[in-house]
Amino acid sequence: MKKSIFITLIIILCFLISFSTSCLAKKIIDKPSVVIGNQIVSLEIADTAAKRQRGLMERNSLPDNHGMLFIFDEPTKPVFWMKDCFISLDIIFIKDSKIVNMYQSVPPCQQFPCEQYPSVEFVDRVLEVSAGFTKKHNVKINDKVEFVGFRLK
């Protein structure tokens, strides 16, 4: 009798662990995110010309492990600038889920004309995160970037 109760409790415990793990994975997958530098970064998606143009302008802060992912329909060599940005950012250029270039701790533009930050090669994504993220998490050129919670085109 005790053995059957023990086995039943083990089965229930395994079910609860499995259920809670799948719920946690579902929670992560349901929200657009990237895994970069062993960190999960929650995303805002800029996938239209208007959203890409607006970017993170006029933001006073950006929470830790949050960022904006710029998605381009075709590979391009985008040029970024910090016009009307109030916070410093790291800008990470991504091609085929691999980091190909980045600018660290890019300051807000203080006077016109603003400095420009071009891509060194054609890319399909650009990720902006808070300044210092790449140093803090030891993010390097050629690191892989994993996209979760949404389907890439």
Short mmCIF file of N, CA and C in Angstrom, two decimals:
data_model
loop_
_atom_site.label_atom_id
_atom_site.label_comp_id
_atom_site.label_asym_id
_atom_site.label_seq_id
_atom_site.Cartn_x
_atom_site.Cartn_y
_atom_site.Cartn_z
N MET A 1 0.82 -1.19 0.00
CA MET A 1 0.00 0.00 0.00
C MET A 1 0.87 1.26 0.00
N LYS A 2 1.87 1.27 0.91
CA LYS A 2 2.74 2.46 0.99
C LYS A 2 3.50 2.66 -0.32
N LYS A 3 3.87 1.54 -0.93
CA LYS A 3 4.62 1.64 -2.18
C LYS A 3 3.76 2.25 -3.29
N SER A 4 2.49 1.89 -3.37
CA SER A 4 1.62 2.45 -4.41
C SER A 4 1.33 3.93 -4.16
N ILE A 5 1.21 4.35 -2.91
CA ILE A 5 1.02 5.77 -2.58
C ILE A 5 2.27 6.54 -2.97
N PHE A 6 3.42 5.98 -2.66
CA PHE A 6 4.69 6.62 -2.99
C PHE A 6 4.82 6.78 -4.51
N ILE A 7 4.51 5.76 -5.26
CA ILE A 7 4.58 5.82 -6.73
C ILE A 7 3.60 6.85 -7.26
N THR A 8 2.39 6.89 -6.71
CA THR A 8 1.40 7.88 -7.13
C THR A 8 1.90 9.29 -6.87
N LEU A 9 2.49 9.52 -5.70
CA LEU A 9 3.04 10.84 -5.37
C LEU A 9 4.17 11.22 -6.33
N ILE A 10 5.01 10.28 -6.68
CA ILE A 10 6.11 10.53 -7.62
C ILE A 10 5.54 10.93 -8.99
N ILE A 11 4.51 10.20 -9.44
CA ILE A 11 3.89 10.51 -10.73
C ILE A 11 3.28 11.91 -10.71
N ILE A 12 2.58 12.26 -9.63
CA ILE A 12 1.99 13.60 -9.50
C ILE A 12 3.07 14.66 -9.49
N LEU A 13 4.14 14.42 -8.75
CA LEU A 13 5.25 15.37 -8.69
C LEU A 13 5.88 15.56 -10.07
N CYS A 14 6.09 14.48 -10.80
CA CYS A 14 6.64 14.58 -12.15
C CYS A 14 5.72 15.38 -13.06
N PHE A 15 4.42 15.15 -12.95
CA PHE A 15 3.46 15.89 -13.75
C PHE A 15 3.53 17.38 -13.43
N LEU A 16 3.57 17.72 -12.12
CA LEU A 16 3.62 19.14 -11.73
C LEU A 16 4.90 19.81 -12.22
N ILE A 17 6.02 19.11 -12.12
CA ILE A 17 7.28 19.68 -12.61
C ILE A 17 7.22 19.88 -14.12
N SER A 18 6.72 18.89 -14.83
CA SER A 18 6.58 19.00 -16.28
C SER A 18 5.65 20.14 -16.67
N PHE A 19 4.53 20.25 -15.97
CA PHE A 19 3.55 21.30 -16.26
C PHE A 19 4.14 22.68 -16.00
N SER A 20 4.82 22.87 -14.87
CA SER A 20 5.38 24.19 -14.55
C SER A 20 6.49 24.55 -15.52
N THR A 21 7.30 23.59 -15.95
CA THR A 21 8.36 23.85 -16.92
C THR A 21 7.77 24.26 -18.26
N SER A 22 6.72 23.56 -18.71
CA SER A 22 6.12 23.92 -19.99
C SER A 22 5.45 25.28 -19.91
N CYS A 23 4.88 25.63 -18.77
CA CYS A 23 4.27 26.96 -18.60
C CYS A 23 5.34 28.04 -18.65
N LEU A 24 6.48 27.79 -18.02
CA LEU A 24 7.57 28.77 -18.05
C LEU A 24 8.06 28.94 -19.48
N ALA A 25 8.27 27.84 -20.19
CA ALA A 25 8.71 27.93 -21.58
C ALA A 25 7.67 28.67 -22.41
N LYS A 26 6.41 28.39 -22.20
CA LYS A 26 5.34 29.06 -22.95
C LYS A 26 5.36 30.55 -22.67
N LYS A 27 5.59 30.93 -21.41
CA LYS A 27 5.63 32.34 -21.05
C LYS A 27 6.76 33.04 -21.81
N ILE A 28 7.92 32.42 -21.88
CA ILE A 28 9.06 33.00 -22.58
C ILE A 28 8.78 33.07 -24.07
N ILE A 29 8.23 32.01 -24.63
CA ILE A 29 8.02 31.94 -26.06
C ILE A 29 6.90 32.86 -26.52
N ASP A 30 5.90 33.10 -25.66
CA ASP A 30 4.77 33.93 -26.06
C ASP A 30 5.16 35.38 -26.30
N LYS A 31 6.21 35.85 -25.68
CA LYS A 31 6.61 37.25 -25.83
C LYS A 31 7.84 37.30 -26.73
N PRO A 32 7.83 38.16 -27.75
CA PRO A 32 9.01 38.26 -28.61
C PRO A 32 10.26 38.56 -27.79
N SER A 33 11.28 37.74 -27.99
CA SER A 33 12.53 37.85 -27.23
C SER A 33 13.70 37.40 -28.09
N VAL A 34 14.88 37.77 -27.64
CA VAL A 34 16.10 37.20 -28.20
C VAL A 34 16.93 36.69 -27.05
N VAL A 35 17.71 35.67 -27.35
CA VAL A 35 18.70 35.19 -26.40
C VAL A 35 20.03 35.62 -26.97
N ILE A 36 20.73 36.43 -26.20
CA ILE A 36 22.01 37.00 -26.64
C ILE A 36 22.91 37.14 -25.42
N GLY A 37 24.13 36.69 -25.54
CA GLY A 37 25.04 36.77 -24.41
C GLY A 37 24.51 36.05 -23.19
N ASN A 38 23.83 34.92 -23.40
CA ASN A 38 23.20 34.13 -22.34
C ASN A 38 22.14 34.90 -21.56
N GLN A 39 21.60 35.92 -22.16
CA GLN A 39 20.53 36.72 -21.55
C GLN A 39 19.29 36.68 -22.44
N ILE A 40 18.13 36.68 -21.81
CA ILE A 40 16.89 36.81 -22.56
C ILE A 40 16.52 38.28 -22.55
N VAL A 41 16.32 38.83 -23.74
CA VAL A 41 15.97 40.24 -23.89
C VAL A 41 14.55 40.31 -24.46
N SER A 42 13.63 40.92 -23.71
CA SER A 42 12.27 41.15 -24.19
C SER A 42 12.30 42.24 -25.25
N LEU A 43 11.48 42.05 -26.28
CA LEU A 43 11.58 42.94 -27.44
C LEU A 43 10.33 43.73 -27.73
N GLU A 44 10.57 44.91 -28.25
CA GLU A 44 9.59 45.64 -29.04
C GLU A 44 10.05 45.44 -30.48
N ILE A 45 9.10 45.27 -31.38
CA ILE A 45 9.45 44.96 -32.76
C ILE A 45 9.19 46.19 -33.64
N ALA A 46 10.22 46.56 -34.42
CA ALA A 46 10.09 47.63 -35.41
C ALA A 46 10.19 46.97 -36.78
N ASP A 47 9.03 46.62 -37.34
CA ASP A 47 9.01 45.87 -38.59
C ASP A 47 8.33 46.61 -39.74
N THR A 48 8.05 47.89 -39.54
CA THR A 48 7.53 48.72 -40.64
C THR A 48 8.45 49.94 -40.76
N ALA A 49 8.37 50.62 -41.89
CA ALA A 49 9.21 51.80 -42.09
C ALA A 49 8.94 52.85 -41.01
N ALA A 50 7.69 53.05 -40.66
CA ALA A 50 7.35 54.06 -39.64
C ALA A 50 7.92 53.68 -38.28
N LYS A 51 7.79 52.41 -37.89
CA LYS A 51 8.33 51.97 -36.59
C LYS A 51 9.85 52.04 -36.57
N ARG A 52 10.47 51.67 -37.69
CA ARG A 52 11.94 51.74 -37.75
C ARG A 52 12.42 53.18 -37.67
N GLN A 53 11.71 54.09 -38.30
CA GLN A 53 12.11 55.50 -38.28
C GLN A 53 11.97 56.07 -36.86
N ARG A 54 10.93 55.70 -36.15
CA ARG A 54 10.68 56.20 -34.79
C ARG A 54 11.65 55.57 -33.79
N GLY A 55 11.86 54.27 -33.90
CA GLY A 55 12.79 53.58 -33.03
C GLY A 55 12.54 53.86 -31.56
N LEU A 56 13.60 54.18 -30.85
CA LEU A 56 13.51 54.46 -29.40
C LEU A 56 13.59 55.97 -29.12
N MET A 57 13.19 56.78 -30.08
CA MET A 57 13.20 58.23 -29.89
C MET A 57 12.34 58.63 -28.69
N GLU A 58 12.78 59.68 -28.01
CA GLU A 58 12.05 60.34 -26.92
C GLU A 58 11.78 59.43 -25.73
N ARG A 59 12.57 58.37 -25.57
CA ARG A 59 12.47 57.52 -24.39
C ARG A 59 13.40 58.06 -23.32
N ASN A 60 12.91 58.07 -22.10
CA ASN A 60 13.75 58.52 -20.99
C ASN A 60 14.48 57.37 -20.32
N SER A 61 14.06 56.15 -20.62
CA SER A 61 14.72 54.98 -20.04
C SER A 61 14.38 53.75 -20.87
N LEU A 62 15.14 52.70 -20.65
CA LEU A 62 14.90 51.41 -21.26
C LEU A 62 15.23 50.38 -20.18
N PRO A 63 14.24 49.58 -19.77
CA PRO A 63 14.50 48.62 -18.68
C PRO A 63 15.62 47.65 -19.04
N ASP A 64 16.28 47.12 -18.01
CA ASP A 64 17.30 46.09 -18.23
C ASP A 64 16.67 44.92 -18.98
N ASN A 65 17.45 44.33 -19.84
CA ASN A 65 17.02 43.16 -20.62
C ASN A 65 15.77 43.42 -21.45
N HIS A 66 15.65 44.65 -21.94
CA HIS A 66 14.63 45.02 -22.91
C HIS A 66 15.33 45.70 -24.08
N GLY A 67 14.72 45.60 -25.24
CA GLY A 67 15.32 46.24 -26.40
C GLY A 67 14.32 46.36 -27.53
N MET A 68 14.81 46.91 -28.63
CA MET A 68 14.00 47.04 -29.83
C MET A 68 14.73 46.32 -30.96
N LEU A 69 13.98 45.44 -31.64
CA LEU A 69 14.52 44.71 -32.77
C LEU A 69 13.97 45.32 -34.05
N PHE A 70 14.87 45.79 -34.90
CA PHE A 70 14.52 46.35 -36.20
C PHE A 70 14.62 45.21 -37.21
N ILE A 71 13.51 44.91 -37.88
CA ILE A 71 13.45 43.82 -38.85
C ILE A 71 13.30 44.42 -40.24
N PHE A 72 14.17 43.99 -41.13
CA PHE A 72 14.15 44.50 -42.50
C PHE A 72 13.65 43.41 -43.44
N ASP A 73 12.83 43.79 -44.43
CA ASP A 73 12.27 42.84 -45.38
C ASP A 73 13.34 42.21 -46.27
N GLU A 74 14.32 43.00 -46.61
CA GLU A 74 15.43 42.55 -47.45
C GLU A 74 16.73 42.92 -46.74
N PRO A 75 17.82 42.15 -46.94
CA PRO A 75 19.10 42.56 -46.38
C PRO A 75 19.45 43.97 -46.83
N THR A 76 19.96 44.75 -45.91
CA THR A 76 20.25 46.16 -46.18
C THR A 76 21.46 46.59 -45.36
N LYS A 77 21.99 47.75 -45.68
CA LYS A 77 23.08 48.35 -44.90
C LYS A 77 22.52 49.59 -44.21
N PRO A 78 21.78 49.40 -43.12
CA PRO A 78 21.15 50.55 -42.47
C PRO A 78 22.17 51.45 -41.78
N VAL A 79 21.79 52.70 -41.66
CA VAL A 79 22.59 53.68 -40.93
C VAL A 79 21.71 54.22 -39.79
N PHE A 80 22.22 54.14 -38.57
CA PHE A 80 21.47 54.62 -37.41
C PHE A 80 22.07 55.93 -36.92
N TRP A 81 21.24 56.71 -36.26
CA TRP A 81 21.68 57.93 -35.60
C TRP A 81 20.85 58.09 -34.35
N MET A 82 21.22 59.03 -33.50
CA MET A 82 20.59 59.16 -32.19
C MET A 82 19.76 60.44 -32.08
N LYS A 83 19.22 60.91 -33.20
CA LYS A 83 18.39 62.11 -33.19
C LYS A 83 17.17 61.87 -32.29
N ASP A 84 16.90 62.85 -31.42
CA ASP A 84 15.76 62.82 -30.49
C ASP A 84 15.78 61.63 -29.54
N CYS A 85 16.94 61.00 -29.35
CA CYS A 85 17.09 59.96 -28.34
C CYS A 85 17.62 60.60 -27.06
N PHE A 86 17.09 60.16 -25.94
CA PHE A 86 17.50 60.74 -24.66
C PHE A 86 18.37 59.78 -23.84
N ILE A 87 18.56 58.55 -24.33
CA ILE A 87 19.34 57.55 -23.60
C ILE A 87 20.44 57.00 -24.51
N SER A 88 21.52 56.56 -23.89
CA SER A 88 22.61 55.91 -24.64
C SER A 88 22.23 54.46 -24.91
N LEU A 89 22.69 53.94 -26.05
CA LEU A 89 22.33 52.60 -26.47
C LEU A 89 23.53 51.83 -27.00
N ASP A 90 23.42 50.51 -26.97
CA ASP A 90 24.30 49.63 -27.74
C ASP A 90 23.50 49.25 -28.98
N ILE A 91 24.14 49.32 -30.15
CA ILE A 91 23.48 48.98 -31.42
C ILE A 91 24.18 47.75 -31.98
N ILE A 92 23.41 46.68 -32.19
CA ILE A 92 23.94 45.38 -32.59
C ILE A 92 23.38 45.00 -33.96
N PHE A 93 24.26 44.85 -34.95
CA PHE A 93 23.86 44.50 -36.31
C PHE A 93 23.94 42.98 -36.48
N ILE A 94 22.86 42.40 -37.02
CA ILE A 94 22.72 40.94 -37.08
C ILE A 94 22.44 40.50 -38.52
N LYS A 95 23.17 39.47 -38.94
CA LYS A 95 22.95 38.86 -40.26
C LYS A 95 22.84 37.34 -40.06
N ASP A 96 21.73 36.77 -40.50
CA ASP A 96 21.53 35.33 -40.39
C ASP A 96 21.77 34.83 -38.96
N SER A 97 21.20 35.56 -37.99
CA SER A 97 21.26 35.19 -36.56
C SER A 97 22.68 35.21 -35.98
N LYS A 98 23.55 36.02 -36.57
CA LYS A 98 24.92 36.16 -36.06
C LYS A 98 25.29 37.64 -36.02
N ILE A 99 25.94 38.07 -34.96
CA ILE A 99 26.35 39.46 -34.81
C ILE A 99 27.52 39.74 -35.76
N VAL A 100 27.34 40.77 -36.60
CA VAL A 100 28.40 41.11 -37.56
C VAL A 100 29.07 42.45 -37.24
N ASN A 101 28.42 43.27 -36.43
CA ASN A 101 29.00 44.57 -36.06
C ASN A 101 28.21 45.10 -34.87
N MET A 102 28.82 45.99 -34.11
CA MET A 102 28.09 46.66 -33.04
C MET A 102 28.80 47.93 -32.62
N TYR A 103 28.00 48.84 -32.09
CA TYR A 103 28.51 50.07 -31.51
C TYR A 103 28.08 50.06 -30.05
N GLN A 104 29.04 50.34 -29.16
CA GLN A 104 28.76 50.29 -27.74
C GLN A 104 28.62 51.70 -27.15
N SER A 105 27.66 51.82 -26.25
CA SER A 105 27.43 53.06 -25.50
C SER A 105 27.36 54.28 -26.40
N VAL A 106 26.50 54.20 -27.40
CA VAL A 106 26.29 55.30 -28.34
C VAL A 106 25.50 56.39 -27.61
N PRO A 107 26.05 57.61 -27.52
CA PRO A 107 25.38 58.67 -26.76
C PRO A 107 24.27 59.34 -27.58
N PRO A 108 23.33 59.98 -26.89
CA PRO A 108 22.31 60.77 -27.59
C PRO A 108 22.97 61.88 -28.40
N CYS A 109 22.32 62.28 -29.48
CA CYS A 109 22.80 63.37 -30.31
C CYS A 109 22.55 64.69 -29.58
N GLN A 110 23.59 65.47 -29.37
CA GLN A 110 23.47 66.74 -28.65
C GLN A 110 23.28 67.92 -29.59
N GLN A 111 23.81 67.80 -30.81
CA GLN A 111 23.66 68.90 -31.77
C GLN A 111 23.69 68.35 -33.18
N PHE A 112 23.02 69.08 -34.06
CA PHE A 112 22.93 68.67 -35.44
C PHE A 112 24.19 69.08 -36.19
N PRO A 113 24.73 68.38 -37.13
CA PRO A 113 24.29 67.08 -37.59
C PRO A 113 24.72 65.97 -36.62
N CYS A 114 23.88 64.98 -36.46
CA CYS A 114 24.15 63.86 -35.56
C CYS A 114 25.14 62.90 -36.19
N GLU A 115 25.98 62.30 -35.35
CA GLU A 115 26.89 61.26 -35.83
C GLU A 115 26.08 60.08 -36.35
N GLN A 116 26.62 59.40 -37.35
CA GLN A 116 25.93 58.25 -37.93
C GLN A 116 26.68 56.97 -37.59
N TYR A 117 25.91 55.88 -37.48
CA TYR A 117 26.43 54.57 -37.11
C TYR A 117 25.99 53.56 -38.17
N PRO A 118 26.81 53.38 -39.22
CA PRO A 118 26.41 52.52 -40.34
C PRO A 118 26.73 51.04 -40.09
N SER A 119 25.99 50.20 -40.77
CA SER A 119 26.30 48.77 -40.79
C SER A 119 27.51 48.57 -41.71
N VAL A 120 28.38 47.65 -41.36
CA VAL A 120 29.56 47.39 -42.19
C VAL A 120 29.26 46.41 -43.31
N GLU A 121 28.13 45.71 -43.21
CA GLU A 121 27.72 44.79 -44.27
C GLU A 121 26.20 44.67 -44.27
N PHE A 122 25.68 43.96 -45.24
CA PHE A 122 24.23 43.78 -45.32
C PHE A 122 23.75 42.97 -44.12
N VAL A 123 22.67 43.42 -43.51
CA VAL A 123 22.09 42.75 -42.35
C VAL A 123 20.58 42.62 -42.53
N ASP A 124 19.99 41.74 -41.74
CA ASP A 124 18.53 41.59 -41.78
C ASP A 124 17.86 42.02 -40.48
N ARG A 125 18.64 42.25 -39.43
CA ARG A 125 18.11 42.67 -38.13
C ARG A 125 19.11 43.62 -37.45
N VAL A 126 18.56 44.51 -36.63
CA VAL A 126 19.40 45.34 -35.76
C VAL A 126 18.72 45.36 -34.40
N LEU A 127 19.50 45.17 -33.36
CA LEU A 127 18.99 45.18 -32.00
C LEU A 127 19.58 46.36 -31.24
N GLU A 128 18.69 47.15 -30.62
CA GLU A 128 19.13 48.23 -29.74
C GLU A 128 18.78 47.84 -28.31
N VAL A 129 19.79 47.94 -27.43
CA VAL A 129 19.62 47.67 -26.01
C VAL A 129 20.28 48.80 -25.22
N SER A 130 20.06 48.81 -23.92
CA SER A 130 20.66 49.85 -23.08
C SER A 130 22.18 49.82 -23.19
N ALA A 131 22.77 51.01 -23.14
CA ALA A 131 24.23 51.13 -23.19
C ALA A 131 24.85 50.30 -22.07
N GLY A 132 25.90 49.58 -22.42
CA GLY A 132 26.60 48.76 -21.45
C GLY A 132 26.18 47.30 -21.45
N PHE A 133 25.06 46.99 -22.11
CA PHE A 133 24.58 45.61 -22.15
C PHE A 133 25.63 44.68 -22.74
N THR A 134 26.22 45.07 -23.87
CA THR A 134 27.15 44.17 -24.56
C THR A 134 28.42 43.92 -23.73
N LYS A 135 28.90 44.94 -23.04
CA LYS A 135 30.07 44.73 -22.17
C LYS A 135 29.70 43.88 -20.96
N LYS A 136 28.58 44.21 -20.34
CA LYS A 136 28.13 43.50 -19.13
C LYS A 136 27.95 42.01 -19.38
N HIS A 137 27.45 41.65 -20.58
CA HIS A 137 27.15 40.26 -20.89
C HIS A 137 28.14 39.65 -21.87
N ASN A 138 29.27 40.33 -22.07
CA ASN A 138 30.37 39.82 -22.89
C ASN A 138 29.92 39.41 -24.29
N VAL A 139 29.09 40.26 -24.90
CA VAL A 139 28.59 40.01 -26.26
C VAL A 139 29.69 40.41 -27.25
N LYS A 140 29.94 39.54 -28.21
CA LYS A 140 31.03 39.75 -29.16
C LYS A 140 30.55 39.57 -30.61
N ILE A 141 31.34 40.10 -31.54
CA ILE A 141 31.13 39.85 -32.96
C ILE A 141 31.18 38.33 -33.18
N ASN A 142 30.33 37.83 -34.06
CA ASN A 142 30.19 36.41 -34.40
C ASN A 142 29.37 35.60 -33.40
N ASP A 143 28.92 36.20 -32.29
CA ASP A 143 28.03 35.49 -31.37
C ASP A 143 26.71 35.20 -32.08
N LYS A 144 26.09 34.09 -31.75
CA LYS A 144 24.79 33.72 -32.29
C LYS A 144 23.70 34.45 -31.51
N VAL A 145 22.61 34.75 -32.19
CA VAL A 145 21.43 35.38 -31.59
C VAL A 145 20.25 34.45 -31.87
N GLU A 146 19.55 34.04 -30.81
CA GLU A 146 18.39 33.16 -30.97
C GLU A 146 17.11 33.97 -30.79
N PHE A 147 16.23 33.87 -31.77
CA PHE A 147 14.96 34.58 -31.74
C PHE A 147 13.87 33.63 -31.25
N VAL A 148 13.08 34.05 -30.25
CA VAL A 148 12.00 33.22 -29.72
C VAL A 148 10.72 34.04 -29.59
N GLY A 149 9.61 33.36 -29.71
CA GLY A 149 8.33 34.01 -29.48
C GLY A 149 7.70 34.65 -30.71
N PHE A 150 8.36 34.54 -31.87
CA PHE A 150 7.80 35.07 -33.10
C PHE A 150 8.50 34.40 -34.27
N ARG A 151 7.86 34.45 -35.40
CA ARG A 151 8.41 33.81 -36.60
C ARG A 151 9.10 34.85 -37.45
N LEU A 152 10.32 34.54 -37.85
CA LEU A 152 11.04 35.43 -38.75
C LEU A 152 10.57 35.16 -40.17
N LYS A 153 10.58 36.21 -40.98
CA LYS A 153 10.15 36.08 -42.38
C LYS A 153 11.17 35.31 -43.18
#
